[in-house]
mmCIF file of C-alpha atoms in Angstrom:
data_model
loop_
_atom_site.group_PDB
_atom_site.id
_atom_site.type_symbol
_atom_site.label_atom_id
_atom_site.label_comp_id
_atom_site.label_asym_id
_atom_site.label_seq_id
_atom_site.Cartn_x
_atom_site.Cartn_y
_atom_site.Cartn_z
ATOM 1 C CA UNK A 1169 -53.878 -24.864 -17.834
ATOM 2 C CA UNK A 1170 -54.627 -24.499 -14.140
ATOM 3 C CA UNK A 1171 -55.704 -21.328 -12.407
ATOM 4 C CA UNK A 1172 -52.320 -21.245 -10.602
ATOM 5 C CA UNK A 1173 -50.435 -21.344 -13.911
ATOM 6 C CA UNK A 1174 -52.572 -18.525 -15.346
ATOM 7 C CA UNK A 1175 -51.927 -16.439 -12.239
ATOM 8 C CA UNK A 1176 -48.189 -17.024 -12.571
ATOM 9 C CA UNK A 1177 -48.269 -15.796 -16.180
ATOM 10 C CA UNK A 1178 -50.249 -12.671 -15.380
ATOM 11 C CA UNK A 1179 -48.382 -11.919 -12.161
ATOM 12 C CA UNK A 1180 -45.042 -13.703 -12.376
ATOM 13 C CA UNK A 1181 -43.298 -14.310 -9.051
ATOM 14 C CA UNK A 1182 -40.503 -11.893 -8.191
ATOM 15 C CA UNK A 1183 -36.953 -13.028 -8.950
ATOM 16 C CA UNK A 1184 -35.035 -14.518 -6.046
ATOM 17 C CA UNK A 1185 -33.463 -11.910 -3.827
ATOM 18 C CA UNK A 1186 -29.779 -11.308 -4.331
ATOM 19 C CA UNK A 1187 -27.752 -11.322 -1.140
ATOM 20 C CA UNK A 1188 -25.944 -8.187 0.008
ATOM 21 C CA UNK A 1189 -22.556 -9.779 -0.636
ATOM 22 C CA UNK A 1190 -23.435 -10.533 -4.249
ATOM 23 C CA UNK A 1191 -24.783 -7.019 -4.687
ATOM 24 C CA UNK A 1192 -21.541 -5.529 -3.380
ATOM 25 C CA UNK A 1193 -19.528 -7.798 -5.672
ATOM 26 C CA UNK A 1194 -21.603 -6.752 -8.686
ATOM 27 C CA UNK A 1195 -21.197 -3.076 -7.861
ATOM 28 C CA UNK A 1196 -17.448 -3.545 -7.442
ATOM 29 C CA UNK A 1197 -17.128 -5.364 -10.781
ATOM 30 C CA UNK A 1198 -19.234 -2.696 -12.507
ATOM 31 C CA UNK A 1199 -17.066 0.019 -10.943
ATOM 32 C CA UNK A 1200 -13.879 -1.624 -12.226
ATOM 33 C CA UNK A 1201 -15.314 -2.482 -15.667
ATOM 34 C CA UNK A 1202 -16.094 1.153 -16.398
ATOM 35 C CA UNK A 1203 -12.588 2.256 -15.384
ATOM 36 C CA UNK A 1204 -9.956 0.518 -17.528
ATOM 37 C CA UNK A 1205 -7.143 2.429 -15.832
ATOM 38 C CA UNK A 1206 -8.264 1.069 -12.463
ATOM 39 C CA UNK A 1207 -8.374 -2.433 -13.935
ATOM 40 C CA UNK A 1208 -4.776 -1.969 -15.068
ATOM 41 C CA UNK A 1209 -3.784 -0.757 -11.604
ATOM 42 C CA UNK A 1210 -5.462 -3.727 -9.937
ATOM 43 C CA UNK A 1211 -3.739 -6.109 -12.341
ATOM 44 C CA UNK A 1212 -0.319 -4.588 -11.583
ATOM 45 C CA UNK A 1213 -1.001 -4.610 -7.838
ATOM 46 C CA UNK A 1214 -2.148 -8.238 -7.816
ATOM 47 C CA UNK A 1215 0.810 -9.253 -9.988
ATOM 48 C CA UNK A 1216 3.149 -7.519 -7.549
ATOM 49 C CA UNK A 1217 1.599 -9.395 -4.632
ATOM 50 C CA UNK A 1218 1.878 -12.644 -6.579
ATOM 51 C CA UNK A 1219 5.574 -12.054 -7.233
ATOM 52 C CA UNK A 1220 6.116 -11.113 -3.599
ATOM 53 C CA UNK A 1221 4.705 -14.500 -2.620
ATOM 54 C CA UNK A 1222 6.045 -16.745 -5.383
ATOM 55 C CA UNK A 1223 8.684 -14.753 -7.297
ATOM 56 C CA UNK A 1224 11.782 -16.507 -5.871
ATOM 57 C CA UNK A 1225 10.161 -19.904 -6.501
ATOM 58 C CA UNK A 1226 9.273 -19.304 -10.159
ATOM 59 C CA UNK A 1227 12.546 -17.540 -11.040
ATOM 60 C CA UNK A 1228 14.423 -19.491 -13.746
ATOM 61 C CA UNK A 1229 17.752 -18.977 -11.919
ATOM 62 C CA UNK A 1230 18.676 -18.480 -8.302
ATOM 63 C CA UNK A 1231 18.288 -14.738 -7.566
ATOM 64 C CA UNK A 1232 21.495 -14.727 -5.505
ATOM 65 C CA UNK A 1233 23.644 -17.040 -7.654
ATOM 66 C CA UNK A 1234 26.651 -15.469 -9.364
ATOM 67 C CA UNK A 1235 28.171 -16.732 -12.633
ATOM 68 C CA UNK A 1236 31.653 -15.449 -13.427
ATOM 69 C CA UNK A 1237 31.395 -16.640 -17.022
ATOM 70 C CA UNK A 1238 28.267 -14.563 -17.770
ATOM 71 C CA UNK A 1239 29.104 -11.128 -16.381
ATOM 72 C CA UNK A 1240 27.140 -8.239 -17.929
ATOM 73 C CA UNK A 1241 25.779 -10.244 -20.845
ATOM 74 C CA UNK A 1242 23.025 -8.381 -22.748
ATOM 75 C CA UNK A 1243 19.436 -9.658 -22.937
ATOM 76 C CA UNK A 1244 19.225 -12.942 -24.827
ATOM 77 C CA UNK A 1245 17.217 -16.120 -25.054
ATOM 78 C CA UNK A 1246 19.156 -17.582 -22.140
ATOM 79 C CA UNK A 1247 18.990 -14.496 -19.939
ATOM 80 C CA UNK A 1248 15.869 -12.553 -20.944
ATOM 81 C CA UNK A 1249 16.918 -9.317 -19.230
ATOM 82 C CA UNK A 1250 20.659 -9.942 -19.286
ATOM 83 C CA UNK A 1251 22.993 -10.368 -16.330
ATOM 84 C CA UNK A 1252 24.560 -7.935 -13.875
ATOM 85 C CA UNK A 1253 28.143 -7.272 -12.811
ATOM 86 C CA UNK A 1254 28.245 -10.457 -10.753
ATOM 87 C CA UNK A 1255 26.748 -12.641 -13.473
ATOM 88 C CA UNK A 1256 23.353 -12.983 -11.784
ATOM 89 C CA UNK A 1257 20.263 -13.301 -13.956
ATOM 90 C CA UNK A 1258 18.475 -9.935 -13.862
ATOM 91 C CA UNK A 1259 15.034 -11.340 -14.687
ATOM 92 C CA UNK A 1260 15.243 -13.730 -11.734
ATOM 93 C CA UNK A 1261 16.315 -10.926 -9.422
ATOM 94 C CA UNK A 1262 13.638 -8.536 -10.710
ATOM 95 C CA UNK A 1263 10.763 -10.953 -10.047
ATOM 96 C CA UNK A 1264 12.237 -11.991 -6.681
ATOM 97 C CA UNK A 1265 12.740 -8.412 -5.445
ATOM 98 C CA UNK A 1266 9.055 -7.747 -4.554
ATOM 99 C CA UNK A 1267 9.356 -10.207 -1.678
ATOM 100 C CA UNK A 1268 11.685 -7.753 0.056
ATOM 101 C CA UNK A 1269 10.318 -4.423 -1.189
ATOM 102 C CA UNK A 1270 6.616 -5.217 -0.859
ATOM 103 C CA UNK A 1271 6.994 -7.009 2.473
ATOM 104 C CA UNK A 1272 8.828 -4.032 3.989
ATOM 105 C CA UNK A 1273 6.263 -1.633 2.518
ATOM 106 C CA UNK A 1274 3.278 -3.653 3.761
ATOM 107 C CA UNK A 1275 4.592 -4.058 7.309
ATOM 108 C CA UNK A 1276 5.665 -0.420 7.557
ATOM 109 C CA UNK A 1277 2.320 0.811 6.203
ATOM 110 C CA UNK A 1278 0.358 -1.435 8.561
ATOM 111 C CA UNK A 1279 2.331 -0.146 11.555
ATOM 112 C CA UNK A 1280 1.893 3.484 10.543
ATOM 113 C CA UNK A 1281 -1.828 2.956 9.849
ATOM 114 C CA UNK A 1282 -2.519 1.379 13.245
ATOM 115 C CA UNK A 1283 -0.379 3.740 15.323
ATOM 116 C CA UNK A 1284 -1.282 6.869 13.364
ATOM 117 C CA UNK A 1285 -5.011 6.107 13.453
ATOM 118 C CA UNK A 1286 -5.037 5.469 17.188
ATOM 119 C CA UNK A 1287 -3.013 8.599 17.956
ATOM 120 C CA UNK A 1288 -5.161 10.674 15.631
ATOM 121 C CA UNK A 1289 -8.338 9.253 17.175
ATOM 122 C CA UNK A 1290 -7.535 10.190 20.755
ATOM 123 C CA UNK A 1291 -5.714 13.423 19.879
ATOM 124 C CA UNK A 1292 -8.885 14.718 18.204
ATOM 125 C CA UNK A 1293 -11.488 13.023 20.401
ATOM 126 C CA UNK A 1294 -9.869 14.298 23.586
ATOM 127 C CA UNK A 1295 -9.037 17.810 22.509
ATOM 128 C CA UNK A 1296 -6.818 20.093 24.553
ATOM 129 C CA UNK A 1297 -3.118 20.475 25.097
ATOM 130 C CA UNK A 1298 -2.445 16.808 24.359
ATOM 131 C CA UNK A 1299 -4.051 17.076 20.922
ATOM 132 C CA UNK A 1300 -2.157 20.272 20.181
ATOM 133 C CA UNK A 1301 1.130 18.648 21.239
ATOM 134 C CA UNK A 1302 0.489 15.665 18.982
ATOM 135 C CA UNK A 1303 -0.298 17.833 15.958
ATOM 136 C CA UNK A 1304 2.720 20.099 16.495
ATOM 137 C CA UNK A 1305 4.947 17.022 16.762
ATOM 138 C CA UNK A 1306 3.501 15.733 13.490
ATOM 139 C CA UNK A 1307 4.228 19.119 11.917
ATOM 140 C CA UNK A 1308 7.855 18.934 13.052
ATOM 141 C CA UNK A 1309 8.304 15.428 11.615
ATOM 142 C CA UNK A 1310 6.789 16.419 8.272
ATOM 143 C CA UNK A 1311 8.897 19.609 8.132
ATOM 144 C CA UNK A 1312 12.091 17.568 7.748
ATOM 145 C CA UNK A 1313 13.104 16.247 4.304
ATOM 146 C CA UNK A 1314 11.671 12.742 4.565
ATOM 147 C CA UNK A 1315 14.474 10.939 2.753
ATOM 148 C CA UNK A 1316 17.181 12.608 4.822
ATOM 149 C CA UNK A 1317 15.306 11.842 8.045
ATOM 150 C CA UNK A 1318 14.857 8.229 6.940
ATOM 151 C CA UNK A 1319 18.606 7.910 6.310
ATOM 152 C CA UNK A 1320 19.359 9.296 9.763
ATOM 153 C CA UNK A 1321 16.898 6.942 11.452
ATOM 154 C CA UNK A 1322 18.160 3.866 9.605
ATOM 155 C CA UNK A 1323 21.876 4.532 9.980
ATOM 156 C CA UNK A 1324 21.605 5.381 13.687
ATOM 157 C CA UNK A 1325 19.605 2.179 14.271
ATOM 158 C CA UNK A 1326 22.108 -0.201 12.695
ATOM 159 C CA UNK A 1327 20.886 -0.384 9.069
ATOM 160 C CA UNK A 1328 18.901 -3.582 9.705
ATOM 161 C CA UNK A 1329 15.648 -4.572 8.022
ATOM 162 C CA UNK A 1330 13.817 -3.967 11.297
ATOM 163 C CA UNK A 1331 15.238 -0.461 11.512
ATOM 164 C CA UNK A 1332 14.247 0.126 7.890
ATOM 165 C CA UNK A 1333 10.654 -0.940 8.554
ATOM 166 C CA UNK A 1334 10.249 1.231 11.630
ATOM 167 C CA UNK A 1335 11.915 4.239 9.993
ATOM 168 C CA UNK A 1336 9.474 4.119 7.074
ATOM 169 C CA UNK A 1337 6.552 3.564 9.449
ATOM 170 C CA UNK A 1338 7.620 6.519 11.601
ATOM 171 C CA UNK A 1339 7.688 8.843 8.594
ATOM 172 C CA UNK A 1340 4.180 7.831 7.520
ATOM 173 C CA UNK A 1341 2.511 8.030 10.933
ATOM 174 C CA UNK A 1342 1.782 11.813 10.674
ATOM 175 C CA UNK A 1343 -0.164 11.208 7.445
ATOM 176 C CA UNK A 1344 -2.601 8.865 9.178
ATOM 177 C CA UNK A 1345 -2.773 11.086 12.266
ATOM 178 C CA UNK A 1346 -4.027 13.955 10.116
ATOM 179 C CA UNK A 1347 -6.476 11.789 8.176
ATOM 180 C CA UNK A 1348 -7.940 10.304 11.332
ATOM 181 C CA UNK A 1349 -8.133 13.677 13.046
ATOM 182 C CA UNK A 1350 -10.088 15.260 10.201
ATOM 183 C CA UNK A 1351 -12.514 12.327 10.128
ATOM 184 C CA UNK A 1352 -13.046 12.213 13.884
ATOM 185 C CA UNK A 1353 -13.694 15.949 14.082
ATOM 186 C CA UNK A 1354 -16.466 15.575 11.514
ATOM 187 C CA UNK A 1355 -17.982 12.458 13.103
ATOM 188 C CA UNK A 1356 -17.812 12.892 16.867
ATOM 189 C CA UNK A 1357 -20.686 15.373 16.904
ATOM 190 C CA UNK A 1358 -23.109 13.189 14.939
ATOM 191 C CA UNK A 1359 -26.336 11.815 16.318
ATOM 192 C CA UNK A 1360 -25.194 8.206 16.806
ATOM 193 C CA UNK A 1361 -22.302 9.407 18.973
ATOM 194 C CA UNK A 1362 -24.639 11.575 21.024
ATOM 195 C CA UNK A 1363 -27.017 8.632 21.355
ATOM 196 C CA UNK A 1364 -24.225 6.397 22.654
ATOM 197 C CA UNK A 1365 -23.228 9.102 25.120
ATOM 198 C CA UNK A 1366 -26.846 9.504 26.251
ATOM 199 C CA UNK A 1367 -27.045 5.736 26.761
ATOM 200 C CA UNK A 1368 -24.320 6.041 29.367
ATOM 201 C CA UNK A 1369 -21.350 4.627 27.447
ATOM 202 C CA UNK A 1370 -17.922 5.790 28.529
ATOM 203 C CA UNK A 1371 -16.023 8.140 26.259
ATOM 204 C CA UNK A 1372 -13.274 5.591 25.603
ATOM 205 C CA UNK A 1373 -15.828 2.976 24.548
ATOM 206 C CA UNK A 1374 -17.595 5.478 22.302
ATOM 207 C CA UNK A 1375 -14.307 6.441 20.654
ATOM 208 C CA UNK A 1376 -13.231 2.843 19.985
ATOM 209 C CA UNK A 1377 -16.568 1.186 19.169
ATOM 210 C CA UNK A 1378 -18.446 3.973 17.394
ATOM 211 C CA UNK A 1379 -16.101 6.683 16.159
ATOM 212 C CA UNK A 1380 -13.090 4.600 15.069
ATOM 213 C CA UNK A 1381 -14.897 2.165 12.697
ATOM 214 C CA UNK A 1382 -16.619 5.078 10.963
ATOM 215 C CA UNK A 1383 -13.368 6.987 10.525
ATOM 216 C CA UNK A 1384 -11.077 4.307 9.065
ATOM 217 C CA UNK A 1385 -12.138 4.409 5.409
ATOM 218 C CA UNK A 1386 -9.890 7.302 4.252
ATOM 219 C CA UNK A 1387 -6.922 5.782 6.075
ATOM 220 C CA UNK A 1388 -7.426 2.404 4.440
ATOM 221 C CA UNK A 1389 -7.592 4.056 1.027
ATOM 222 C CA UNK A 1390 -4.505 6.147 1.764
ATOM 223 C CA UNK A 1391 -2.680 2.926 2.686
ATOM 224 C CA UNK A 1392 -2.614 1.919 -0.988
ATOM 225 C CA UNK A 1393 -0.750 5.101 -1.927
ATOM 226 C CA UNK A 1394 1.476 4.802 1.140
ATOM 227 C CA UNK A 1395 2.563 1.296 0.135
ATOM 228 C CA UNK A 1396 3.820 2.692 -3.171
ATOM 229 C CA UNK A 1397 5.627 5.509 -1.369
ATOM 230 C CA UNK A 1398 7.172 2.984 1.041
ATOM 231 C CA UNK A 1399 8.463 0.946 -1.914
ATOM 232 C CA UNK A 1400 10.129 4.063 -3.338
ATOM 233 C CA UNK A 1401 11.610 4.950 0.052
ATOM 234 C CA UNK A 1402 12.923 1.413 0.550
ATOM 235 C CA UNK A 1403 14.512 1.440 -2.893
ATOM 236 C CA UNK A 1404 15.951 4.926 -2.356
ATOM 237 C CA UNK A 1405 17.582 3.959 0.938
ATOM 238 C CA UNK A 1406 18.986 0.805 -0.645
ATOM 239 C CA UNK A 1407 20.251 2.866 -3.582
ATOM 240 C CA UNK A 1408 22.454 4.955 -1.279
ATOM 241 C CA UNK A 1409 23.553 1.926 0.739
ATOM 242 C CA UNK A 1410 21.414 2.560 3.820
ATOM 243 C CA UNK A 1411 18.827 -0.135 3.157
ATOM 244 C CA UNK A 1412 18.927 -3.651 1.772
ATOM 245 C CA UNK A 1413 22.393 -4.801 0.776
ATOM 246 C CA UNK A 1414 23.420 -7.116 -2.085
ATOM 247 C CA UNK A 1415 23.194 -9.981 -2.857
ATOM 248 C CA UNK A 1416 19.617 -9.814 -1.557
ATOM 249 C CA UNK A 1417 17.419 -9.063 -4.586
ATOM 250 C CA UNK A 1418 15.967 -5.595 -4.102
ATOM 251 C CA UNK A 1419 15.081 -3.043 -6.771
ATOM 252 C CA UNK A 1420 16.954 -0.087 -5.281
ATOM 253 C CA UNK A 1421 20.235 -1.927 -4.721
ATOM 254 C CA UNK A 1422 19.976 -3.426 -8.227
ATOM 255 C CA UNK A 1423 19.565 0.046 -9.739
ATOM 256 C CA UNK A 1424 22.509 1.288 -7.676
ATOM 257 C CA UNK A 1425 24.851 -1.509 -8.720
ATOM 258 C CA UNK A 1426 23.800 -1.174 -12.354
ATOM 259 C CA UNK A 1427 24.204 2.610 -12.443
ATOM 260 C CA UNK A 1428 27.991 2.239 -12.603
ATOM 261 C CA UNK A 1429 27.811 0.439 -15.948
ATOM 262 C CA UNK A 1430 25.413 2.779 -17.779
ATOM 263 C CA UNK A 1431 28.280 5.011 -18.894
ATOM 264 C CA UNK A 1432 29.820 1.941 -20.555
ATOM 265 C CA UNK A 1433 26.631 1.320 -22.550
ATOM 266 C CA UNK A 1434 25.493 -1.559 -20.362
ATOM 267 C CA UNK A 1435 22.108 -0.151 -19.426
ATOM 268 C CA UNK A 1436 20.104 -3.279 -18.668
ATOM 269 C CA UNK A 1437 21.280 -3.941 -15.046
ATOM 270 C CA UNK A 1438 19.607 -0.740 -13.825
ATOM 271 C CA UNK A 1439 16.888 -0.012 -16.399
ATOM 272 C CA UNK A 1440 14.859 -3.198 -15.947
ATOM 273 C CA UNK A 1441 14.699 -3.015 -12.127
ATOM 274 C CA UNK A 1442 13.755 0.661 -12.459
ATOM 275 C CA UNK A 1443 10.910 -0.173 -14.836
ATOM 276 C CA UNK A 1444 9.649 -2.943 -12.533
ATOM 277 C CA UNK A 1445 9.678 -0.676 -9.493
ATOM 278 C CA UNK A 1446 7.953 2.154 -11.395
ATOM 279 C CA UNK A 1447 5.181 -0.138 -12.594
ATOM 280 C CA UNK A 1448 4.585 -1.508 -9.089
ATOM 281 C CA UNK A 1449 4.360 1.972 -7.585
ATOM 282 C CA UNK A 1450 2.123 3.090 -10.461
ATOM 283 C CA UNK A 1451 -0.279 0.217 -9.795
ATOM 284 C CA UNK A 1452 -0.695 1.126 -6.123
ATOM 285 C CA UNK A 1453 -1.059 4.814 -6.986
ATOM 286 C CA UNK A 1454 -3.782 4.137 -9.583
ATOM 287 C CA UNK A 1455 -5.787 2.008 -7.163
ATOM 288 C CA UNK A 1456 -5.458 4.556 -4.373
ATOM 289 C CA UNK A 1457 -6.471 7.408 -6.686
ATOM 290 C CA UNK A 1458 -9.524 5.513 -7.932
ATOM 291 C CA UNK A 1459 -10.638 4.620 -4.417
ATOM 292 C CA UNK A 1460 -10.225 8.223 -3.283
ATOM 293 C CA UNK A 1461 -12.307 9.355 -6.253
ATOM 294 C CA UNK A 1462 -15.026 6.831 -5.405
ATOM 295 C CA UNK A 1463 -15.008 7.926 -1.768
ATOM 296 C CA UNK A 1464 -15.329 11.572 -2.809
ATOM 297 C CA UNK A 1465 -18.323 10.817 -5.026
ATOM 298 C CA UNK A 1466 -20.076 8.775 -2.373
ATOM 299 C CA UNK A 1467 -19.455 11.317 0.371
#
C-alpha cells in the first residue's frame, strides 16, 4: 500500500461539495416530508393546476355536450358522477372547470400582486399625504362587503370574463398594499438601504432595486391564499349569475344549476362540483398557511 493510500485512509478526502441549488431542494423536501398536511395541500394544488391545463382534454365526454336521453341520471359506471339537467356528464365538467376558475384566479391574483405591491412600495417609501391617501382609499375599499362590491363592479362592466378578472383583482389590491407597506416600513431604514443612499443612488432606484426584492416574500406567500379566495369569489359570482354563464364548465354555475334539483333528491349535480371546489381552495389554503408558518419561524 502506498503512502498516498495510507494518508487517504487516515485523513479521507472531504465529500464533494453540494451546490446551493441541491441544498435548497433538500431542505424543501425535508420541510415537506415532515409536514404531511402540507404534502396533501401541494398534491391538491398541483392536481388542480394539472386539471386546469389538461382537464378538458382528458374528460371522457365533452364538457359542453348535452344529451337529452340522459338527463339527471345518478352516478353509474357510464357516468361516474351522474349527469345534470341538460344531460351533460358531471365528471367531465368538474375536471374541466379548473381551466376557467383557476385561470381567472391566477390572472386576477397576479394583477393584484403587481399593482398592490407597487402602490404599497411607493406609498410607504415616499411617506406623506400621498401615502395617507392611498391607505385611506384601501380602508374604504375593504370597508365594503367584498361580494356585494364585486357584483356591482362586474354587472356595471358588462359581466364579461375581463370584467370578472379585474373586479377580483381590484378587491385584492388593498391586501397586497398593506403587506408591502408593512414590509417596506421595516426594511427602508436598514443598513443596506443607507449604504445605497450613501453611494449616491437615487431614491427611486433604491426603492426598486433594493427595497422591493427584499419585501416581496410575504406577498408571494399571500398569493397562494388569495388564489383560493379568488376561486371562491369567481364561483360565488357565477352562482348568482354575475360571472361565468352555462354551458361553460365552471364550479359556481354548476352548483347553481344543480341547486334547483336538490329538493327533488337529485343531489349529485351540485354536491360534486362543491366538493371539487372546496378541495381546490383547501389545497391553496394549506400551502399558504404552511409557507406563512415557515416565514414566521425564519424571521
